[in-house]
Short mmCIF file of C-alpha atoms and ligand atoms in Angstrom, two decimals:
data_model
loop_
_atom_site.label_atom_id
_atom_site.label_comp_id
_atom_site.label_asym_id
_atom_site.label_seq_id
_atom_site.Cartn_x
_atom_site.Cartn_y
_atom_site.Cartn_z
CA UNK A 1 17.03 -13.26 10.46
CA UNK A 2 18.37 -9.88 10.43
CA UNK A 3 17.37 -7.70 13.56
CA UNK A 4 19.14 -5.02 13.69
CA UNK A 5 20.41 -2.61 10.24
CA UNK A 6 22.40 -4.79 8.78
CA UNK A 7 21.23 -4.93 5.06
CA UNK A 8 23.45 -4.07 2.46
CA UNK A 9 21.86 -0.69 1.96
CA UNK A 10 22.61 0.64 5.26
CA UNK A 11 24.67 3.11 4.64
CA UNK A 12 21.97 5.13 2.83
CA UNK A 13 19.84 5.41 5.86
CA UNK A 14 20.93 6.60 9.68
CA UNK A 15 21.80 3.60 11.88
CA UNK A 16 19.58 2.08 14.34
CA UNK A 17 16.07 3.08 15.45
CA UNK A 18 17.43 6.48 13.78
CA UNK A 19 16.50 4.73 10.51
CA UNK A 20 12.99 4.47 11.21
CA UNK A 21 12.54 6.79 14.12
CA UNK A 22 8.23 6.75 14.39
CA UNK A 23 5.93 4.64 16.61
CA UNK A 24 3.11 4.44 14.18
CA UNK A 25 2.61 3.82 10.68
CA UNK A 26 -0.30 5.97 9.44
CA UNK A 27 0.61 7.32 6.24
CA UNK A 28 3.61 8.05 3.71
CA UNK A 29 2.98 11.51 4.48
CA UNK A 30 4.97 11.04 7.43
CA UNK A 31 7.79 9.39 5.94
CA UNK A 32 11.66 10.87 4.77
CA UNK A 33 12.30 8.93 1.17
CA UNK A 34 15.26 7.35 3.17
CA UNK A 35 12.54 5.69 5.62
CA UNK A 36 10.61 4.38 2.63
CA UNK A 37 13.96 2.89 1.20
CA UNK A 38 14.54 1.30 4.54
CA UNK A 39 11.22 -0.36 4.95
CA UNK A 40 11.58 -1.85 1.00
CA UNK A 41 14.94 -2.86 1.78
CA UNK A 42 13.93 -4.71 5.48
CA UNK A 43 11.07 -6.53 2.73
CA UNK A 44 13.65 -7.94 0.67
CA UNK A 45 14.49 -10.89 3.51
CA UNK A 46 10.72 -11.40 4.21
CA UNK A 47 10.13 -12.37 0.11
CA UNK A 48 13.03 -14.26 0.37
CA UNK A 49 11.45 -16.40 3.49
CA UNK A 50 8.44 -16.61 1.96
CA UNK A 51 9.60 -18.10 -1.16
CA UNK A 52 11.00 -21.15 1.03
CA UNK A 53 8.67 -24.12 1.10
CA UNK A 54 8.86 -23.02 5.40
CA UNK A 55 7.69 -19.57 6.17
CA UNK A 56 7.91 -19.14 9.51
CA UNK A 57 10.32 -17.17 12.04
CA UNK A 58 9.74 -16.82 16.06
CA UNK A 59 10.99 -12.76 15.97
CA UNK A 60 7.57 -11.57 17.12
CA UNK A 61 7.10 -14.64 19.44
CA UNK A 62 4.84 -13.63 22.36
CA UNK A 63 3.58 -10.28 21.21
CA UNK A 64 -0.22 -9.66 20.20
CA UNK A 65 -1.24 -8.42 17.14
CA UNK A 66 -4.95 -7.21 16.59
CA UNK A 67 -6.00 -6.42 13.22
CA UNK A 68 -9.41 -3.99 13.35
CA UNK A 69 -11.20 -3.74 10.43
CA UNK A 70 -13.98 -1.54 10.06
CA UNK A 71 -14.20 -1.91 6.11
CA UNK A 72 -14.32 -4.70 4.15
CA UNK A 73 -10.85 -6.20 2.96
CA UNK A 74 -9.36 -8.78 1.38
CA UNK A 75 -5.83 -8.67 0.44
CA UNK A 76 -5.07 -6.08 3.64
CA UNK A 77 -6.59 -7.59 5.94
CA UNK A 78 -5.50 -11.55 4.92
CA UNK A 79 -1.59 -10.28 4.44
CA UNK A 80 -1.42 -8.52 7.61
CA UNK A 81 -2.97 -11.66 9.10
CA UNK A 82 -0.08 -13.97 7.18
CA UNK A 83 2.44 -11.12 7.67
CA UNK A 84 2.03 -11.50 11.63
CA UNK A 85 1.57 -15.09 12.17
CA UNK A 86 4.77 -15.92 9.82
CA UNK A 87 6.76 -13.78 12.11
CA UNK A 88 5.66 -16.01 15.21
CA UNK A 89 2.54 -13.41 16.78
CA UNK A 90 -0.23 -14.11 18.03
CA UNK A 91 -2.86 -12.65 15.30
CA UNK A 92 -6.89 -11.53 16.58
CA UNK A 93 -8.77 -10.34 13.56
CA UNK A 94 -11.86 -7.89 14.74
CA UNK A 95 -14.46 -7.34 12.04
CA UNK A 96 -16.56 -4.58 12.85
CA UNK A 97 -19.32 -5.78 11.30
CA UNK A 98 -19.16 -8.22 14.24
CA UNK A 99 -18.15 -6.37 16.99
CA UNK A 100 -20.06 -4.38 19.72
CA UNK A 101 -19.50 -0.92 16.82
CA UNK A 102 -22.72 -2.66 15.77
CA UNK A 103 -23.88 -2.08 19.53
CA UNK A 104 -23.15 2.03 19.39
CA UNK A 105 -19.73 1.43 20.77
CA UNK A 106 -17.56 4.19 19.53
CA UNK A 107 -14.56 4.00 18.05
CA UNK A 108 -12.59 5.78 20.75
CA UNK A 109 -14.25 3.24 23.10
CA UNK A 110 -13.51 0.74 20.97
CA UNK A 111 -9.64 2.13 20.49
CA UNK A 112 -9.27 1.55 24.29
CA UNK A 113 -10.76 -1.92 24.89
CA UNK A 114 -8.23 -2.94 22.31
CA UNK A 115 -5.53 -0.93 24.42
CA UNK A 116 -6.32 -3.10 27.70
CA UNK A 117 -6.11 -5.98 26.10
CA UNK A 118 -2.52 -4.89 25.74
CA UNK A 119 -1.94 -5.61 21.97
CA UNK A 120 1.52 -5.23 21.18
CA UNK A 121 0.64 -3.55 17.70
CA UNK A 122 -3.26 -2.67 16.18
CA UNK A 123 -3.90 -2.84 12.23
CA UNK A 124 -6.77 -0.22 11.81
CA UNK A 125 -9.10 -0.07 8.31
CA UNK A 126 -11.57 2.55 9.16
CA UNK A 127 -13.64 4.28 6.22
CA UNK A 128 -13.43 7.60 7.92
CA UNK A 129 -10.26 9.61 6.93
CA UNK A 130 -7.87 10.23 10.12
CA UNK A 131 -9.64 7.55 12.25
CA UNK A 132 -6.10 5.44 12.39
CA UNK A 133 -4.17 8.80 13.59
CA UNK A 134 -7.40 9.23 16.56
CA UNK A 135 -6.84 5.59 17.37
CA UNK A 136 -2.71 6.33 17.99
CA UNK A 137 -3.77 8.96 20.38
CA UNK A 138 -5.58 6.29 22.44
CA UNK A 139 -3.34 3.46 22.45
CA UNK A 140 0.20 2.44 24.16
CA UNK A 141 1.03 0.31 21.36
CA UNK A 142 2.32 0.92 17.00
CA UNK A 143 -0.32 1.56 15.08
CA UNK A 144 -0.71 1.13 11.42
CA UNK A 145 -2.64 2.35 8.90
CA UNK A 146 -4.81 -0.48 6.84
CA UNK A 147 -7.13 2.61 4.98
CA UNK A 148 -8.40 5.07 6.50
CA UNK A 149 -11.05 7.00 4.55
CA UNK A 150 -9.73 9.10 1.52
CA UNK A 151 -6.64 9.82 3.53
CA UNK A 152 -3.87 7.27 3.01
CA UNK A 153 -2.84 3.75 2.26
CA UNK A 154 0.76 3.40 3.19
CA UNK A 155 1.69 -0.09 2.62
CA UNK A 156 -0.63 -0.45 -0.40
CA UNK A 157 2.15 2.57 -1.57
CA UNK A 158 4.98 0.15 0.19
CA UNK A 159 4.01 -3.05 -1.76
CA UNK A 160 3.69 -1.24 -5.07
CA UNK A 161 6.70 0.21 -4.65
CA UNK A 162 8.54 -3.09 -3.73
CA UNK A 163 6.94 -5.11 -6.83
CA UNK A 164 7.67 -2.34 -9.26
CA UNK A 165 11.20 -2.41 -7.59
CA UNK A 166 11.32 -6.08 -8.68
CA UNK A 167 9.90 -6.03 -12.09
CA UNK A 168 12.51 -3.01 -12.69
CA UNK A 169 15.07 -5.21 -11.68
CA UNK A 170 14.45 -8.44 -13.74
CA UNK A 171 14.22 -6.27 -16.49
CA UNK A 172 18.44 -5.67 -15.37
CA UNK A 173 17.87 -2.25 -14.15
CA UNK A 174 19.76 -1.58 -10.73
CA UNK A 175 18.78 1.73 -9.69
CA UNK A 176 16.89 1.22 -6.34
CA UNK A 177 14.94 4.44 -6.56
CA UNK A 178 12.26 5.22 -9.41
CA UNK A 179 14.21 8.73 -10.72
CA UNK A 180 13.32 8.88 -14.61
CA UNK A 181 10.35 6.39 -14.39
CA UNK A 182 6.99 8.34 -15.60
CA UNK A 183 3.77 6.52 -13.97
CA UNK A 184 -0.23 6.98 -14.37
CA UNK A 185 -1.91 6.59 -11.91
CA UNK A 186 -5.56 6.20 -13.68
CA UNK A 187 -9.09 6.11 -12.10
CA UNK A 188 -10.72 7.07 -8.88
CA UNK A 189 -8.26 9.68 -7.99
CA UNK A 190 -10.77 11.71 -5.89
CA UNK A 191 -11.66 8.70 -3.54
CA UNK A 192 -8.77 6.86 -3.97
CA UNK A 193 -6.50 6.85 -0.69
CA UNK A 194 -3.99 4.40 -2.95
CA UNK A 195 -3.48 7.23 -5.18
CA UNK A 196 -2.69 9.49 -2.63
CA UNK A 197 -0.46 7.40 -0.85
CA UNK A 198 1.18 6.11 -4.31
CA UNK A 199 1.48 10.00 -5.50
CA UNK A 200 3.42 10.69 -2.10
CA UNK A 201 5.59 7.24 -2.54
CA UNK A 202 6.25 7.29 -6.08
CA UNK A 203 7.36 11.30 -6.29
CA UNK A 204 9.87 10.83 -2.72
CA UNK A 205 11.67 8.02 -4.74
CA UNK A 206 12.29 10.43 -7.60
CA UNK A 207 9.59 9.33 -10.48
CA UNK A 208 7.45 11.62 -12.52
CA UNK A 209 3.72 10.49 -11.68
CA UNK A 210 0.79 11.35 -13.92
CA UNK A 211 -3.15 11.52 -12.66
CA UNK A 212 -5.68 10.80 -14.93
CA UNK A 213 -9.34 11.05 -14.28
CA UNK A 214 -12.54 12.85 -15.61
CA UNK A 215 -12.84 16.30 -14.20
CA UNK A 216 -14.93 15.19 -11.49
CA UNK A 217 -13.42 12.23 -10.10
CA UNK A 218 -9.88 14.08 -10.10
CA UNK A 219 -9.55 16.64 -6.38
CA UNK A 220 -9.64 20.23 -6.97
CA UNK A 221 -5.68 21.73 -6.29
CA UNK A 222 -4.03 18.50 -6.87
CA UNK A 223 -1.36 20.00 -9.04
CA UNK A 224 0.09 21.54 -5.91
CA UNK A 225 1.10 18.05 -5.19
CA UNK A 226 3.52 18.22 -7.80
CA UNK A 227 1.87 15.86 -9.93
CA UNK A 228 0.78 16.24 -13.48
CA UNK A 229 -2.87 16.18 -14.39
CA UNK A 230 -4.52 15.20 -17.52
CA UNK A 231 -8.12 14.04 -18.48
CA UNK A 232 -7.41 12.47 -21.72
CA UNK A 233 -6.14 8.82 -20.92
CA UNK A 234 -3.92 8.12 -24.32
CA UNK A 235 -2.19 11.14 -23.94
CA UNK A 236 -1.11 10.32 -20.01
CA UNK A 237 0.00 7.10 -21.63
CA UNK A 238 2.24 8.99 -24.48
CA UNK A 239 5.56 7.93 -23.12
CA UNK A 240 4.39 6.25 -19.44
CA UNK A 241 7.05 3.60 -18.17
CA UNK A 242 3.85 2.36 -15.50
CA UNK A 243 0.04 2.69 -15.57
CA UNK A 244 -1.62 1.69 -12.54
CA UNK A 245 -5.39 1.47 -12.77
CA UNK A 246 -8.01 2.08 -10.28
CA UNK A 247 -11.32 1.22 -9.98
CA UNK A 248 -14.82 3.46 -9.21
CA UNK A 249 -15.17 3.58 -5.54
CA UNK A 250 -18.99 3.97 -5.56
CA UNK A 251 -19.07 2.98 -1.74
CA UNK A 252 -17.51 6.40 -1.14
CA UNK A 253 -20.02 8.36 -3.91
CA UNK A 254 -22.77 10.32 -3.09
CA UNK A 255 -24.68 10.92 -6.57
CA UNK A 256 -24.09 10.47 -10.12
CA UNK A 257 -19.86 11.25 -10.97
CA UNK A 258 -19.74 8.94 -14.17
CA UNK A 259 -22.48 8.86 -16.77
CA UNK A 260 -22.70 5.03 -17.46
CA UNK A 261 -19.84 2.82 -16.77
CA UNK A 262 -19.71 1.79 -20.71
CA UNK A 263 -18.59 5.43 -21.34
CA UNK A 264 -16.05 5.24 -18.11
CA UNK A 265 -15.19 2.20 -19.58
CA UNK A 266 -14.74 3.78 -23.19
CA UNK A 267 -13.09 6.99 -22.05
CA UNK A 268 -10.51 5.50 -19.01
CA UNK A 269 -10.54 1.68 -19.29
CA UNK A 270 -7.14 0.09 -19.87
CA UNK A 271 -7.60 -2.10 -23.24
CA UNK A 272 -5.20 -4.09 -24.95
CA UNK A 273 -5.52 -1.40 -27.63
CA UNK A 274 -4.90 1.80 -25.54
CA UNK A 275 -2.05 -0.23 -23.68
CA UNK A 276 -0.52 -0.37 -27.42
CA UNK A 277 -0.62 3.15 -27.63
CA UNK A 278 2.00 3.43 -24.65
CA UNK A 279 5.85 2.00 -24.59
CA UNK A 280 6.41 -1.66 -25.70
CA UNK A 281 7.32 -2.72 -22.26
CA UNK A 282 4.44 -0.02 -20.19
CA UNK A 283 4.12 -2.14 -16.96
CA UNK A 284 0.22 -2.71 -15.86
CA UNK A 285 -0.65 -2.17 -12.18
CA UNK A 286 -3.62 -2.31 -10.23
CA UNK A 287 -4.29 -2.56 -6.23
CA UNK A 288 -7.40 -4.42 -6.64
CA UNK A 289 -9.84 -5.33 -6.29
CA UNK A 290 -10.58 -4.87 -9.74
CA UNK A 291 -13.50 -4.54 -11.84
CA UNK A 292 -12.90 -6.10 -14.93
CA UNK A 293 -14.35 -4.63 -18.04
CA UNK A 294 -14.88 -1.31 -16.29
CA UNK A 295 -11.09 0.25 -15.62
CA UNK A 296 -9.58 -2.86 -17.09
CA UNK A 297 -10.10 -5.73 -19.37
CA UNK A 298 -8.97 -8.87 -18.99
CA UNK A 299 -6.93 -9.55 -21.64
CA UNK A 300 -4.45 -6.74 -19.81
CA UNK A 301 -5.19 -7.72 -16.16
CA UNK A 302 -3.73 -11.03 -17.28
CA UNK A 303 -0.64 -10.28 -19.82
CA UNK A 304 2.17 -12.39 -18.31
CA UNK A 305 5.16 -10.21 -19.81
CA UNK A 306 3.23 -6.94 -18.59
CA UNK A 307 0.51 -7.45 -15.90
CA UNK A 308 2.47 -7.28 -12.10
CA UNK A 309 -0.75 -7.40 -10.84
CA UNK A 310 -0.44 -10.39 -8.61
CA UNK A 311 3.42 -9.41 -7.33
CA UNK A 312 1.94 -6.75 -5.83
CA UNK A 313 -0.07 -9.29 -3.79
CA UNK A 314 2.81 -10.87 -2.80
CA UNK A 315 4.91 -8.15 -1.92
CA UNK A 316 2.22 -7.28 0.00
CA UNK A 317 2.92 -9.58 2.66
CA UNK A 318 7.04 -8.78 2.81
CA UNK A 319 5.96 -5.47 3.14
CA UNK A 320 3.71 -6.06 6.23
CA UNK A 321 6.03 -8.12 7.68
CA UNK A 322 8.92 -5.56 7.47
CA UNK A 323 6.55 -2.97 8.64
CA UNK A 324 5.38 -5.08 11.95
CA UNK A 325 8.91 -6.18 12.30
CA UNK A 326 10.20 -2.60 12.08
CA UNK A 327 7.19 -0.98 14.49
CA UNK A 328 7.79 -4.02 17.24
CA UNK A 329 11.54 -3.57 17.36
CA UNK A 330 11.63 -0.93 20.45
CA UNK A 331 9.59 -2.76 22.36
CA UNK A 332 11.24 -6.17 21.79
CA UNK A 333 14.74 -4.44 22.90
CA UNK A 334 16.33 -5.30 19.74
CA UNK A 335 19.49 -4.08 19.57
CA UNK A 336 20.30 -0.28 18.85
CA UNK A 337 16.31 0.35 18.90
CA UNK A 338 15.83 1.50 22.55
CA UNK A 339 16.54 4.95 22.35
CA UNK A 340 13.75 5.07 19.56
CA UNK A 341 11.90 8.70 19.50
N1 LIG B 1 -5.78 -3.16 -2.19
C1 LIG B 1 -6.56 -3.38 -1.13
O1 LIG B 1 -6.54 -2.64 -0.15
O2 LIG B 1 -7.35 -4.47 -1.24
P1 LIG B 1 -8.37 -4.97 -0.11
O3 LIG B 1 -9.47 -3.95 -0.02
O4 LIG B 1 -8.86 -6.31 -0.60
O5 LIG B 1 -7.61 -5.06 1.17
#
């Protein structure tokens, strides 16, 4: 496997640690578009391996990976889990709900029991936003970002990236950025640290990215993010290449922002109908976990020739792997990585 820069792409990133010159991993904010392009392209060899009927390499032999989730997950938490044992670590899963946070234990605290057990790299899912960036301050070790809060998702924004990458490119299109693509984003925008992270993905790789939401479930000022806001869902999808849904995230409401889901569902869910109303070949996204027959039906969720709903899962864990690969590299002394800042 490759350990050093040696894809094909190379040349459109500096060489080296210089291509990916940051410890941690705690948001897309962070990242130069040429960092993001790196990270997709180190994916490509980890969905390659795991395709093969054997999906294992020894390139993270020895280290310790802890994965601390303070929310609940299941596609995050399980890829990171596959992402780091497939690459030869040793994984430790810590569930808050089962951990001495249930005892009063802070997270600080927490952040630097972890630290002396000397991981080698800590996944963090923490419902308060910033908590992954506190954690960083703490530790000795890469950190990266599982969902933290309303903040940021960065490899949700990673793996949608690399499966709409894909799907682009079965449909014969070679272009590895997203410059002319138009993409909703529909839902949840307020709470939704997948939006965010998407908004911040999708626009540094060039594409023009629509929110939708009602007035209250869309953040006040987001137009200064330089994306383009609408409340009426068929006219976001007038033209849209991509819609990616997202569900209600009532854990994170406080009162009433939707009067009944039947008229969310009426208003903003993605039906087979509305769907018609966009492009022929409108590709149908979602991060999940979904609820159908509130932000989408079925019938769309599951459309073979449009639906890329599960390739996101499996990018998922190429993208996790690249990312741990990536983070671990100084401090495995791979080649042309020491002088990392
Ligand atoms: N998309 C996502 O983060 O899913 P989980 O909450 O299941 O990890």
């Amino acid at each position: 496997m490759a350990m050093t820069d040696t894809s094909p792409h190379a040349a459109r990133y500096p060489a080296g640690a210089q291509a990916f010159p940051h410890r941690d991993l705690l948001g897309i904010g962070q990242l130069e578009r040429h960092e993001i392009l790196f990270l997709l392209d180190e994916a490509e060899q980890w969905v390659e391996l795991n395709r093969q009927r054997t999906k294992h390499v020894d390139a993270l032999a020895g280290l310790t990976i802890i994965n601390a989730f303070f929310e609940n997950s299941t596609r995050t938490l399980l890829s990171f889990e596959i992402a780091g044992k497939r690459l030869g670590a040793d994984v430790v899963n810590m569930h808050a709900a089962q951990s001495s946070v249930k005892k009063g234990e802070t997270l600080i605290d927490t952040a630097i029991t972890l630290n002396a057990m000397r991981a080698d790299a800590i996944v963090i899912r923490h419902g308060s936003s910033g908590a992954t960036g506190l954690i960083a301050d703490k530790v000795d070790c890469p950190v990266l970002n599982a969902g933290d809060g309303q903040h940021e998702h960065p490899t949700q924004a990673l793996l949608d990236a690399l499966a709409l990458r894909h799907a682009l490119r079965e449909r014969g299109e070679t272009a590895n950025d997203f410059t002319g693509l138009t993409v909703v984003i529909c839902g949840d925008i307020l709470h939704s640290r997948v939006a965010r992270s998407n908004l911040l993905c999708l626009q540094a790789l060039g594409a023009t990215v629509r929110l939708c939401a009602p007035p209250a479930l869309m953040p006040a000022g987001i137009e200064a993010m330089g994306a383009e806001v609408f409340h009426d869902f068929d006219a976001a999808l007038d033209g849209a290449d991509v819609v990616m849904m997202l569900r209600l995230q009532t854990e994170r409401m406080s009162g009433q922002f939707i009067p009944s889901a039947r008229e969310y569902h009426h208003l903003y869910g993605l039906t087979k109908t509305r769907l018609a109303g966009a492009k022929d070949d409108t590709l149908v996204m979602h991060p999940g976990p979904m609820n159908r027959g509130v932000e989408i039906d079925s019938e769309v969720a599951d459309m073979i020739d449009r639906s890329i709903i599960t390739r996101q899962v499996e990018m998922g864990v190429a993208i996790r792997m690249a990312c741990l690969d990536v983070l671990t590299r100084r401090a495995r002394g791979v080649a042309g990585w020491g002088d990392a800042a």
